[in-house]
Amino acid sequence: MSLYTTGELAKKCGVSVRTVQYYDERGILVPTDLTEGGRRLFSEDDVATLETICFLRDLDISIKDIAEILESDESKKVIELLLDEQEKNIQVDVKRKTEQLEKIKSIRGALSSFKDGSQKTIHDISQVMEEKDKLKKMYKKMGIILIPLETAEIVTFVICILKGIWIWIPLFVALAVHVICAFFMVDYWYKQTEYICPECHIRFQPKKMEAVFGNHTPKMRKLTCPNCKRKIWSLEVYRKGGNS
């Protein structure tokens, strides 16, 4: 059985010698053995006890309460309960930190769309972050309608090829329905979105034809700002007052 001196125990558990001595003095860390010279020796069980004490102290549990927990017949259950609770707290903290990291990444991405780091720019980005979920929800609604339509059109086309010319009429009907729905979807998208000019920071809604046919990426569109008159890549955002 491995035995450790006070110094060795302190090093193994990453605490100071004084900490080990303090817990020894308080009677919650009792050495397993003593040398002939009176030096304290601690076993692997004592290592586990010290680690438990340190954990409980990190939870701001008093020395008195720790002593009661360690002496209790239900000490294992109590510690397991505390561990479960601490694990939940850590998971919540990890989730919060992860969300903060994602927000930092999004803000960094949004910053690349603006020329400076002024307060006005940061204010614009803050608003964009708040409206991001609404924009996602809007596109999700559009997808729920358009994806089944696309699927139905493809299926109809395949059936027409396999069955012959005599059922081309359903294909034209499917195409007509698709075009009509696409028209309404574009109108819906146009009414729910607007753009932020990275030059002068105003929010604006472009002319519909320019918005529909302008060069674009998933998040930006090259449009003419009505304020500074520049044709510039502008950031798409959820329109204020839009119905989600």
PDB file of N, CA and C in Angstrom, residues 18-105:
ATOM      1  N   ARG A  18       0.318  23.595   3.821  1.00  0.00           N
ATOM      2  CA  ARG A  18      -0.460  24.227   4.889  1.00  0.00           C
ATOM      3  C   ARG A  18      -1.924  23.812   4.818  1.00  0.00           C
ATOM      4  N   THR A  19      -2.451  23.625   3.610  1.00  0.00           N
ATOM      5  CA  THR A  19      -3.847  23.195   3.460  1.00  0.00           C
ATOM      6  C   THR A  19      -4.042  21.807   4.058  1.00  0.00           C
ATOM      7  N   VAL A  20      -3.111  20.900   3.761  1.00  0.00           N
ATOM      8  CA  VAL A  20      -3.201  19.541   4.323  1.00  0.00           C
ATOM      9  C   VAL A  20      -3.126  19.607   5.848  1.00  0.00           C
ATOM     10  N   GLN A  21      -2.193  20.402   6.356  1.00  0.00           N
ATOM     11  CA  GLN A  21      -2.036  20.528   7.807  1.00  0.00           C
ATOM     12  C   GLN A  21      -3.296  21.110   8.450  1.00  0.00           C
ATOM     13  N   TYR A  22      -3.911  22.076   7.762  1.00  0.00           N
ATOM     14  CA  TYR A  22      -5.119  22.717   8.291  1.00  0.00           C
ATOM     15  C   TYR A  22      -6.255  21.711   8.402  1.00  0.00           C
ATOM     16  N   TYR A  23      -6.466  20.913   7.363  1.00  0.00           N
ATOM     17  CA  TYR A  23      -7.545  19.914   7.405  1.00  0.00           C
ATOM     18  C   TYR A  23      -7.245  18.829   8.436  1.00  0.00           C
ATOM     19  N   ASP A  24      -5.957  18.543   8.627  1.00  0.00           N
ATOM     20  CA  ASP A  24      -5.545  17.591   9.657  1.00  0.00           C
ATOM     21  C   ASP A  24      -5.887  18.146  11.039  1.00  0.00           C
ATOM     22  N   GLU A  25      -5.565  19.418  11.247  1.00  0.00           N
ATOM     23  CA  GLU A  25      -5.845  20.062  12.538  1.00  0.00           C
ATOM     24  C   GLU A  25      -7.339  20.112  12.824  1.00  0.00           C
ATOM     25  N   ARG A  26      -8.136  20.297  11.773  1.00  0.00           N
ATOM     26  CA  ARG A  26      -9.584  20.380  11.950  1.00  0.00           C
ATOM     27  C   ARG A  26     -10.235  19.006  12.099  1.00  0.00           C
ATOM     28  N   GLY A  27      -9.443  17.950  11.958  1.00  0.00           N
ATOM     29  CA  GLY A  27      -9.943  16.599  12.205  1.00  0.00           C
ATOM     30  C   GLY A  27     -10.733  15.975  11.066  1.00  0.00           C
ATOM     31  N   ILE A  28     -10.645  16.561   9.875  1.00  0.00           N
ATOM     32  CA  ILE A  28     -11.406  15.966   8.756  1.00  0.00           C
ATOM     33  C   ILE A  28     -10.482  15.197   7.804  1.00  0.00           C
ATOM     34  N   LEU A  29      -9.175  15.254   8.034  1.00  0.00           N
ATOM     35  CA  LEU A  29      -8.217  14.481   7.241  1.00  0.00           C
ATOM     36  C   LEU A  29      -7.247  13.819   8.217  1.00  0.00           C
ATOM     37  N   VAL A  30      -7.572  12.626   8.623  1.00  0.00           N
ATOM     38  CA  VAL A  30      -6.780  11.916   9.638  1.00  0.00           C
ATOM     39  C   VAL A  30      -5.769  11.007   8.950  1.00  0.00           C
ATOM     40  N   PRO A  31      -4.448  11.123   9.295  1.00  0.00           N
ATOM     41  CA  PRO A  31      -3.440  10.271   8.659  1.00  0.00           C
ATOM     42  C   PRO A  31      -3.657   8.797   8.987  1.00  0.00           C
ATOM     43  N   THR A  32      -3.317   7.959   8.038  1.00  0.00           N
ATOM     44  CA  THR A  32      -3.484   6.519   8.219  1.00  0.00           C
ATOM     45  C   THR A  32      -2.448   5.948   9.186  1.00  0.00           C
ATOM     46  N   ASP A  33      -1.252   6.526   9.173  1.00  0.00           N
ATOM     47  CA  ASP A  33      -0.172   5.973   9.998  1.00  0.00           C
ATOM     48  C   ASP A  33       0.792   7.092  10.389  1.00  0.00           C
ATOM     49  N   LEU A  34       1.655   6.766  11.353  1.00  0.00           N
ATOM     50  CA  LEU A  34       2.707   7.686  11.794  1.00  0.00           C
ATOM     51  C   LEU A  34       4.041   6.948  11.797  1.00  0.00           C
ATOM     52  N   THR A  35       5.090   7.639  11.404  1.00  0.00           N
ATOM     53  CA  THR A  35       6.412   7.016  11.469  1.00  0.00           C
ATOM     54  C   THR A  35       6.892   7.044  12.921  1.00  0.00           C
ATOM     55  N   GLU A  36       7.999   6.384  13.185  1.00  0.00           N
ATOM     56  CA  GLU A  36       8.549   6.372  14.538  1.00  0.00           C
ATOM     57  C   GLU A  36       8.922   7.783  14.981  1.00  0.00           C
ATOM     58  N   GLY A  37       9.237   8.617  13.985  1.00  0.00           N
ATOM     59  CA  GLY A  37       9.596   9.992  14.317  1.00  0.00           C
ATOM     60  C   GLY A  37       8.382  10.897  14.410  1.00  0.00           C
ATOM     61  N   GLY A  38       7.189  10.345  14.239  1.00  0.00           N
ATOM     62  CA  GLY A  38       5.964  11.116  14.369  1.00  0.00           C
ATOM     63  C   GLY A  38       5.492  11.796  13.091  1.00  0.00           C
ATOM     64  N   ARG A  39       6.121  11.445  11.946  1.00  0.00           N
ATOM     65  CA  ARG A  39       5.681  12.039  10.681  1.00  0.00           C
ATOM     66  C   ARG A  39       4.393  11.373  10.214  1.00  0.00           C
ATOM     67  N   ARG A  40       3.487  12.182   9.736  1.00  0.00           N
ATOM     68  CA  ARG A  40       2.191  11.683   9.289  1.00  0.00           C
ATOM     69  C   ARG A  40       2.320  11.021   7.919  1.00  0.00           C
ATOM     70  N   LEU A  41       1.620   9.888   7.757  1.00  0.00           N
ATOM     71  CA  LEU A  41       1.604   9.164   6.490  1.00  0.00           C
ATOM     72  C   LEU A  41       0.150   8.979   6.048  1.00  0.00           C
ATOM     73  N   PHE A  42      -0.077   9.210   4.768  1.00  0.00           N
ATOM     74  CA  PHE A  42      -1.445   9.154   4.230  1.00  0.00           C
ATOM     75  C   PHE A  42      -1.543   8.095   3.134  1.00  0.00           C
ATOM     76  N   SER A  43      -2.678   7.398   3.119  1.00  0.00           N
ATOM     77  CA  SER A  43      -2.907   6.323   2.163  1.00  0.00           C
ATOM     78  C   SER A  43      -3.665   6.843   0.933  1.00  0.00           C
ATOM     79  N   GLU A  44      -3.916   5.938  -0.012  1.00  0.00           N
ATOM     80  CA  GLU A  44      -4.718   6.288  -1.202  1.00  0.00           C
ATOM     81  C   GLU A  44      -6.132   6.706  -0.794  1.00  0.00           C
ATOM     82  N   ASP A  45      -6.655   6.083   0.262  1.00  0.00           N
ATOM     83  CA  ASP A  45      -7.976   6.481   0.756  1.00  0.00           C
ATOM     84  C   ASP A  45      -7.946   7.927   1.253  1.00  0.00           C
ATOM     85  N   ASP A  46      -6.830   8.308   1.860  1.00  0.00           N
ATOM     86  CA  ASP A  46      -6.696   9.687   2.340  1.00  0.00           C
ATOM     87  C   ASP A  46      -6.594  10.670   1.169  1.00  0.00           C
ATOM     88  N   VAL A  47      -5.976  10.209   0.084  1.00  0.00           N
ATOM     89  CA  VAL A  47      -5.919  11.033  -1.133  1.00  0.00           C
ATOM     90  C   VAL A  47      -7.339  11.325  -1.612  1.00  0.00           C
ATOM     91  N   ALA A  48      -8.168  10.255  -1.663  1.00  0.00           N
ATOM     92  CA  ALA A  48      -9.564  10.415  -2.090  1.00  0.00           C
ATOM     93  C   ALA A  48     -10.315  11.341  -1.138  1.00  0.00           C
ATOM     94  N   THR A  49     -10.031  11.208   0.159  1.00  0.00           N
ATOM     95  CA  THR A  49     -10.701  12.061   1.154  1.00  0.00           C
ATOM     96  C   THR A  49     -10.327  13.525   0.945  1.00  0.00           C
ATOM     97  N   LEU A  50      -9.034  13.788   0.731  1.00  0.00           N
ATOM     98  CA  LEU A  50      -8.597  15.163   0.523  1.00  0.00           C
ATOM     99  C   LEU A  50      -9.216  15.748  -0.746  1.00  0.00           C
ATOM    100  N   GLU A  51      -9.280  14.954  -1.811  1.00  0.00           N
ATOM    101  CA  GLU A  51      -9.887  15.433  -3.059  1.00  0.00           C
ATOM    102  C   GLU A  51     -11.366  15.755  -2.843  1.00  0.00           C
ATOM    103  N   THR A  52     -12.027  14.929  -2.021  1.00  0.00           N
ATOM    104  CA  THR A  52     -13.438  15.173  -1.714  1.00  0.00           C
ATOM    105  C   THR A  52     -13.595  16.456  -0.913  1.00  0.00           C
ATOM    106  N   ILE A  53     -12.717  16.649   0.062  1.00  0.00           N
ATOM    107  CA  ILE A  53     -12.763  17.868   0.882  1.00  0.00           C
ATOM    108  C   ILE A  53     -12.571  19.102   0.006  1.00  0.00           C
ATOM    109  N   CYS A  54     -11.581  19.046  -0.890  1.00  0.00           N
ATOM    110  CA  CYS A  54     -11.313  20.184  -1.775  1.00  0.00           C
ATOM    111  C   CYS A  54     -12.513  20.482  -2.672  1.00  0.00           C
ATOM    112  N   PHE A  55     -13.142  19.416  -3.154  1.00  0.00           N
ATOM    113  CA  PHE A  55     -14.326  19.587  -3.992  1.00  0.00           C
ATOM    114  C   PHE A  55     -15.455  20.258  -3.218  1.00  0.00           C
ATOM    115  N   LEU A  56     -15.688  19.772  -2.000  1.00  0.00           N
ATOM    116  CA  LEU A  56     -16.760  20.331  -1.177  1.00  0.00           C
ATOM    117  C   LEU A  56     -16.468  21.769  -0.783  1.00  0.00           C
ATOM    118  N   ARG A  57     -15.200  22.080  -0.557  1.00  0.00           N
ATOM    119  CA  ARG A  57     -14.835  23.460  -0.225  1.00  0.00           C
ATOM    120  C   ARG A  57     -15.060  24.388  -1.424  1.00  0.00           C
ATOM    121  N   ASP A  58     -14.815  23.859  -2.637  1.00  0.00           N
ATOM    122  CA  ASP A  58     -15.064  24.643  -3.854  1.00  0.00           C
ATOM    123  C   ASP A  58     -16.548  24.987  -3.994  1.00  0.00           C
ATOM    124  N   LEU A  59     -17.386  24.174  -3.354  1.00  0.00           N
ATOM    125  CA  LEU A  59     -18.826  24.432  -3.373  1.00  0.00           C
ATOM    126  C   LEU A  59     -19.250  25.319  -2.205  1.00  0.00           C
ATOM    127  N   ASP A  60     -18.252  25.868  -1.494  1.00  0.00           N
ATOM    128  CA  ASP A  60     -18.486  26.758  -0.356  1.00  0.00           C
ATOM    129  C   ASP A  60     -19.184  26.069   0.818  1.00  0.00           C
ATOM    130  N   ILE A  61     -18.947  24.767   0.963  1.00  0.00           N
ATOM    131  CA  ILE A  61     -19.494  24.030   2.103  1.00  0.00           C
ATOM    132  C   ILE A  61     -18.527  24.183   3.276  1.00  0.00           C
ATOM    133  N   SER A  62     -19.052  24.473   4.438  1.00  0.00           N
ATOM    134  CA  SER A  62     -18.214  24.746   5.612  1.00  0.00           C
ATOM    135  C   SER A  62     -17.469  23.497   6.086  1.00  0.00           C
ATOM    136  N   ILE A  63     -16.381  23.726   6.839  1.00  0.00           N
ATOM    137  CA  ILE A  63     -15.595  22.620   7.405  1.00  0.00           C
ATOM    138  C   ILE A  63     -16.470  21.753   8.310  1.00  0.00           C
ATOM    139  N   LYS A  64     -17.317  22.403   9.089  1.00  0.00           N
ATOM    140  CA  LYS A  64     -18.196  21.671   9.993  1.00  0.00           C
ATOM    141  C   LYS A  64     -19.129  20.749   9.235  1.00  0.00           C
ATOM    142  N   ASP A  65     -19.727  21.275   8.167  1.00  0.00           N
ATOM    143  CA  ASP A  65     -20.644  20.454   7.369  1.00  0.00           C
ATOM    144  C   ASP A  65     -19.902  19.341   6.635  1.00  0.00           C
ATOM    145  N   ILE A  66     -18.683  19.631   6.185  1.00  0.00           N
ATOM    146  CA  ILE A  66     -17.880  18.599   5.527  1.00  0.00           C
ATOM    147  C   ILE A  66     -17.597  17.456   6.490  1.00  0.00           C
ATOM    148  N   ALA A  67     -17.272  17.798   7.727  1.00  0.00           N
ATOM    149  CA  ALA A  67     -17.008  16.769   8.740  1.00  0.00           C
ATOM    150  C   ALA A  67     -18.225  15.887   8.935  1.00  0.00           C
ATOM    151  N   GLU A  68     -19.412  16.497   8.970  1.00  0.00           N
ATOM    152  CA  GLU A  68     -20.653  15.734   9.149  1.00  0.00           C
ATOM    153  C   GLU A  68     -20.920  14.840   7.945  1.00  0.00           C
ATOM    154  N   ILE A  69     -20.648  15.369   6.744  1.00  0.00           N
ATOM    155  CA  ILE A  69     -20.864  14.570   5.531  1.00  0.00           C
ATOM    156  C   ILE A  69     -19.940  13.356   5.520  1.00  0.00           C
ATOM    157  N   LEU A  70     -18.655  13.572   5.840  1.00  0.00           N
ATOM    158  CA  LEU A  70     -17.687  12.474   5.811  1.00  0.00           C
ATOM    159  C   LEU A  70     -17.970  11.421   6.879  1.00  0.00           C
ATOM    160  N   GLU A  71     -18.515  11.851   7.996  1.00  0.00           N
ATOM    161  CA  GLU A  71     -18.807  10.908   9.088  1.00  0.00           C
ATOM    162  C   GLU A  71     -20.143  10.202   8.895  1.00  0.00           C
ATOM    163  N   SER A  72     -20.991  10.736   8.059  1.00  0.00           N
ATOM    164  CA  SER A  72     -22.329  10.188   7.868  1.00  0.00           C
ATOM    165  C   SER A  72     -22.290   8.851   7.140  1.00  0.00           C
ATOM    166  N   ASP A  73     -23.229   7.982   7.498  1.00  0.00           N
ATOM    167  CA  ASP A  73     -23.369   6.702   6.792  1.00  0.00           C
ATOM    168  C   ASP A  73     -23.847   6.926   5.358  1.00  0.00           C
ATOM    169  N   GLU A  74     -24.465   8.091   5.115  1.00  0.00           N
ATOM    170  CA  GLU A  74     -24.995   8.411   3.789  1.00  0.00           C
ATOM    171  C   GLU A  74     -24.054   9.339   3.022  1.00  0.00           C
ATOM    172  N   SER A  75     -22.780   9.381   3.455  1.00  0.00           N
ATOM    173  CA  SER A  75     -21.845  10.332   2.848  1.00  0.00           C
ATOM    174  C   SER A  75     -21.712  10.127   1.336  1.00  0.00           C
ATOM    175  N   LYS A  76     -21.687   8.878   0.908  1.00  0.00           N
ATOM    176  CA  LYS A  76     -21.535   8.584  -0.520  1.00  0.00           C
ATOM    177  C   LYS A  76     -22.713   9.153  -1.311  1.00  0.00           C
ATOM    178  N   LYS A  77     -23.928   8.940  -0.786  1.00  0.00           N
ATOM    179  CA  LYS A  77     -25.121   9.430  -1.480  1.00  0.00           C
ATOM    180  C   LYS A  77     -25.143  10.955  -1.524  1.00  0.00           C
ATOM    181  N   VAL A  78     -24.738  11.566  -0.403  1.00  0.00           N
ATOM    182  CA  VAL A  78     -24.723  13.030  -0.341  1.00  0.00           C
ATOM    183  C   VAL A  78     -23.726  13.580  -1.353  1.00  0.00           C
ATOM    184  N   ILE A  79     -22.538  12.992  -1.391  1.00  0.00           N
ATOM    185  CA  ILE A  79     -21.502  13.459  -2.321  1.00  0.00           C
ATOM    186  C   ILE A  79     -21.935  13.248  -3.766  1.00  0.00           C
ATOM    187  N   GLU A  80     -22.552  12.085  -4.038  1.00  0.00           N
ATOM    188  CA  GLU A  80     -23.042  11.817  -5.398  1.00  0.00           C
ATOM    189  C   GLU A  80     -24.089  12.848  -5.809  1.00  0.00           C
ATOM    190  N   LEU A  81     -24.949  13.216  -4.845  1.00  0.00           N
ATOM    191  CA  LEU A  81     -25.974  14.220  -5.119  1.00  0.00           C
ATOM    192  C   LEU A  81     -25.318  15.568  -5.436  1.00  0.00           C
ATOM    193  N   LEU A  82     -24.300  15.922  -4.644  1.00  0.00           N
ATOM    194  CA  LEU A  82     -23.580  17.174  -4.878  1.00  0.00           C
ATOM    195  C   LEU A  82     -22.857  17.147  -6.226  1.00  0.00           C
ATOM    196  N   LEU A  83     -22.284  15.980  -6.552  1.00  0.00           N
ATOM    197  CA  LEU A  83     -21.609  15.834  -7.843  1.00  0.00           C
ATOM    198  C   LEU A  83     -22.590  16.008  -8.997  1.00  0.00           C
ATOM    199  N   ASP A  84     -23.773  15.400  -8.865  1.00  0.00           N
ATOM    200  CA  ASP A  84     -24.811  15.523  -9.901  1.00  0.00           C
ATOM    201  C   ASP A  84     -25.199  16.983 -10.096  1.00  0.00           C
ATOM    202  N   GLU A  85     -25.357  17.678  -8.958  1.00  0.00           N
ATOM    203  CA  GLU A  85     -25.764  19.072  -9.014  1.00  0.00           C
ATOM    204  C   GLU A  85     -24.663  19.930  -9.639  1.00  0.00           C
ATOM    205  N   GLN A  86     -23.416  19.636  -9.258  1.00  0.00           N
ATOM    206  CA  GLN A  86     -22.291  20.379  -9.818  1.00  0.00           C
ATOM    207  C   GLN A  86     -22.164  20.116 -11.322  1.00  0.00           C
ATOM    208  N   GLU A  87     -22.406  18.872 -11.720  1.00  0.00           N
ATOM    209  CA  GLU A  87     -22.340  18.518 -13.146  1.00  0.00           C
ATOM    210  C   GLU A  87     -23.380  19.291 -13.949  1.00  0.00           C
ATOM    211  N   LYS A  88     -24.590  19.398 -13.390  1.00  0.00           N
ATOM    212  CA  LYS A  88     -25.650  20.167 -14.062  1.00  0.00           C
ATOM    213  C   LYS A  88     -25.255  21.630 -14.201  1.00  0.00           C
ATOM    214  N   ASN A  89     -24.681  22.185 -13.130  1.00  0.00           N
ATOM    215  CA  ASN A  89     -24.263  23.590 -13.164  1.00  0.00           C
ATOM    216  C   ASN A  89     -23.185  23.823 -14.212  1.00  0.00           C
ATOM    217  N   ILE A  90     -22.252  22.866 -14.292  1.00  0.00           N
ATOM    218  CA  ILE A  90     -21.170  22.986 -15.274  1.00  0.00           C
ATOM    219  C   ILE A  90     -21.727  22.897 -16.694  1.00  0.00           C
ATOM    220  N   GLN A  91     -22.682  21.964 -16.898  1.00  0.00           N
ATOM    221  CA  GLN A  91     -23.286  21.818 -18.223  1.00  0.00           C
ATOM    222  C   GLN A  91     -24.009  23.096 -18.649  1.00  0.00           C
ATOM    223  N   VAL A  92     -24.696  23.720 -17.693  1.00  0.00           N
ATOM    224  CA  VAL A  92     -25.376  24.990 -17.984  1.00  0.00           C
ATOM    225  C   VAL A  92     -24.344  26.054 -18.344  1.00  0.00           C
ATOM    226  N   ASP A  93     -23.247  26.072 -17.592  1.00  0.00           N
ATOM    227  CA  ASP A  93     -22.200  27.060 -17.841  1.00  0.00           C
ATOM    228  C   ASP A  93     -21.532  26.824 -19.190  1.00  0.00           C
ATOM    229  N   VAL A  94     -21.294  25.544 -19.513  1.00  0.00           N
ATOM    230  CA  VAL A  94     -20.695  25.201 -20.811  1.00  0.00           C
ATOM    231  C   VAL A  94     -21.612  25.643 -21.946  1.00  0.00           C
ATOM    232  N   LYS A  95     -22.920  25.392 -21.787  1.00  0.00           N
ATOM    233  CA  LYS A  95     -23.887  25.800 -22.807  1.00  0.00           C
ATOM    234  C   LYS A  95     -23.867  27.313 -22.986  1.00  0.00           C
ATOM    235  N   ARG A  96     -23.828  28.030 -21.864  1.00  0.00           N
ATOM    236  CA  ARG A  96     -23.812  29.499 -21.918  1.00  0.00           C
ATOM    237  C   ARG A  96     -22.533  29.994 -22.592  1.00  0.00           C
ATOM    238  N   LYS A  97     -21.411  29.387 -22.229  1.00  0.00           N
ATOM    239  CA  LYS A  97     -20.134  29.790 -22.823  1.00  0.00           C
ATOM    240  C   LYS A  97     -20.109  29.469 -24.320  1.00  0.00           C
ATOM    241  N   THR A  98     -20.675  28.309 -24.681  1.00  0.00           N
ATOM    242  CA  THR A  98     -20.728  27.927 -26.097  1.00  0.00           C
ATOM    243  C   THR A  98     -21.562  28.925 -26.889  1.00  0.00           C
ATOM    244  N   GLU A  99     -22.697  29.340 -26.317  1.00  0.00           N
ATOM    245  CA  GLU A  99     -23.549  30.329 -26.969  1.00  0.00           C
ATOM    246  C   GLU A  99     -22.816  31.655 -27.121  1.00  0.00           C
ATOM    247  N   GLN A 100     -22.028  32.021 -26.095  1.00  0.00           N
ATOM    248  CA  GLN A 100     -21.251  33.257 -26.167  1.00  0.00           C
ATOM    249  C   GLN A 100     -20.194  33.172 -27.268  1.00  0.00           C
ATOM    250  N   LEU A 101     -19.562  31.983 -27.399  1.00  0.00           N
ATOM    251  CA  LEU A 101     -18.562  31.791 -28.453  1.00  0.00           C
ATOM    252  C   LEU A 101     -19.195  31.902 -29.834  1.00  0.00           C
ATOM    253  N   GLU A 102     -20.386  31.297 -29.983  1.00  0.00           N
ATOM    254  CA  GLU A 102     -21.096  31.373 -31.263  1.00  0.00           C
ATOM    255  C   GLU A 102     -21.465  32.819 -31.585  1.00  0.00           C
ATOM    256  N   LYS A 103     -21.850  33.559 -30.544  1.00  0.00           N
ATOM    257  CA  LYS A 103     -22.200  34.960 -30.755  1.00  0.00           C
ATOM    258  C   LYS A 103     -20.969  35.756 -31.175  1.00  0.00           C
ATOM    259  N   ILE A 104     -19.821  35.458 -30.553  1.00  0.00           N
ATOM    260  CA  ILE A 104     -18.575  36.135 -30.916  1.00  0.00           C
ATOM    261  C   ILE A 104     -18.225  35.854 -32.378  1.00  0.00           C
ATOM    262  N   LYS A 105     -18.385  34.581 -32.800  1.00  0.00           N
ATOM    263  CA  LYS A 105     -18.097  34.224 -34.193  1.00  0.00           C
ATOM    264  C   LYS A 105     -19.023  34.969 -35.149  1.00  0.00           C
TER     265      LYS A 105
END
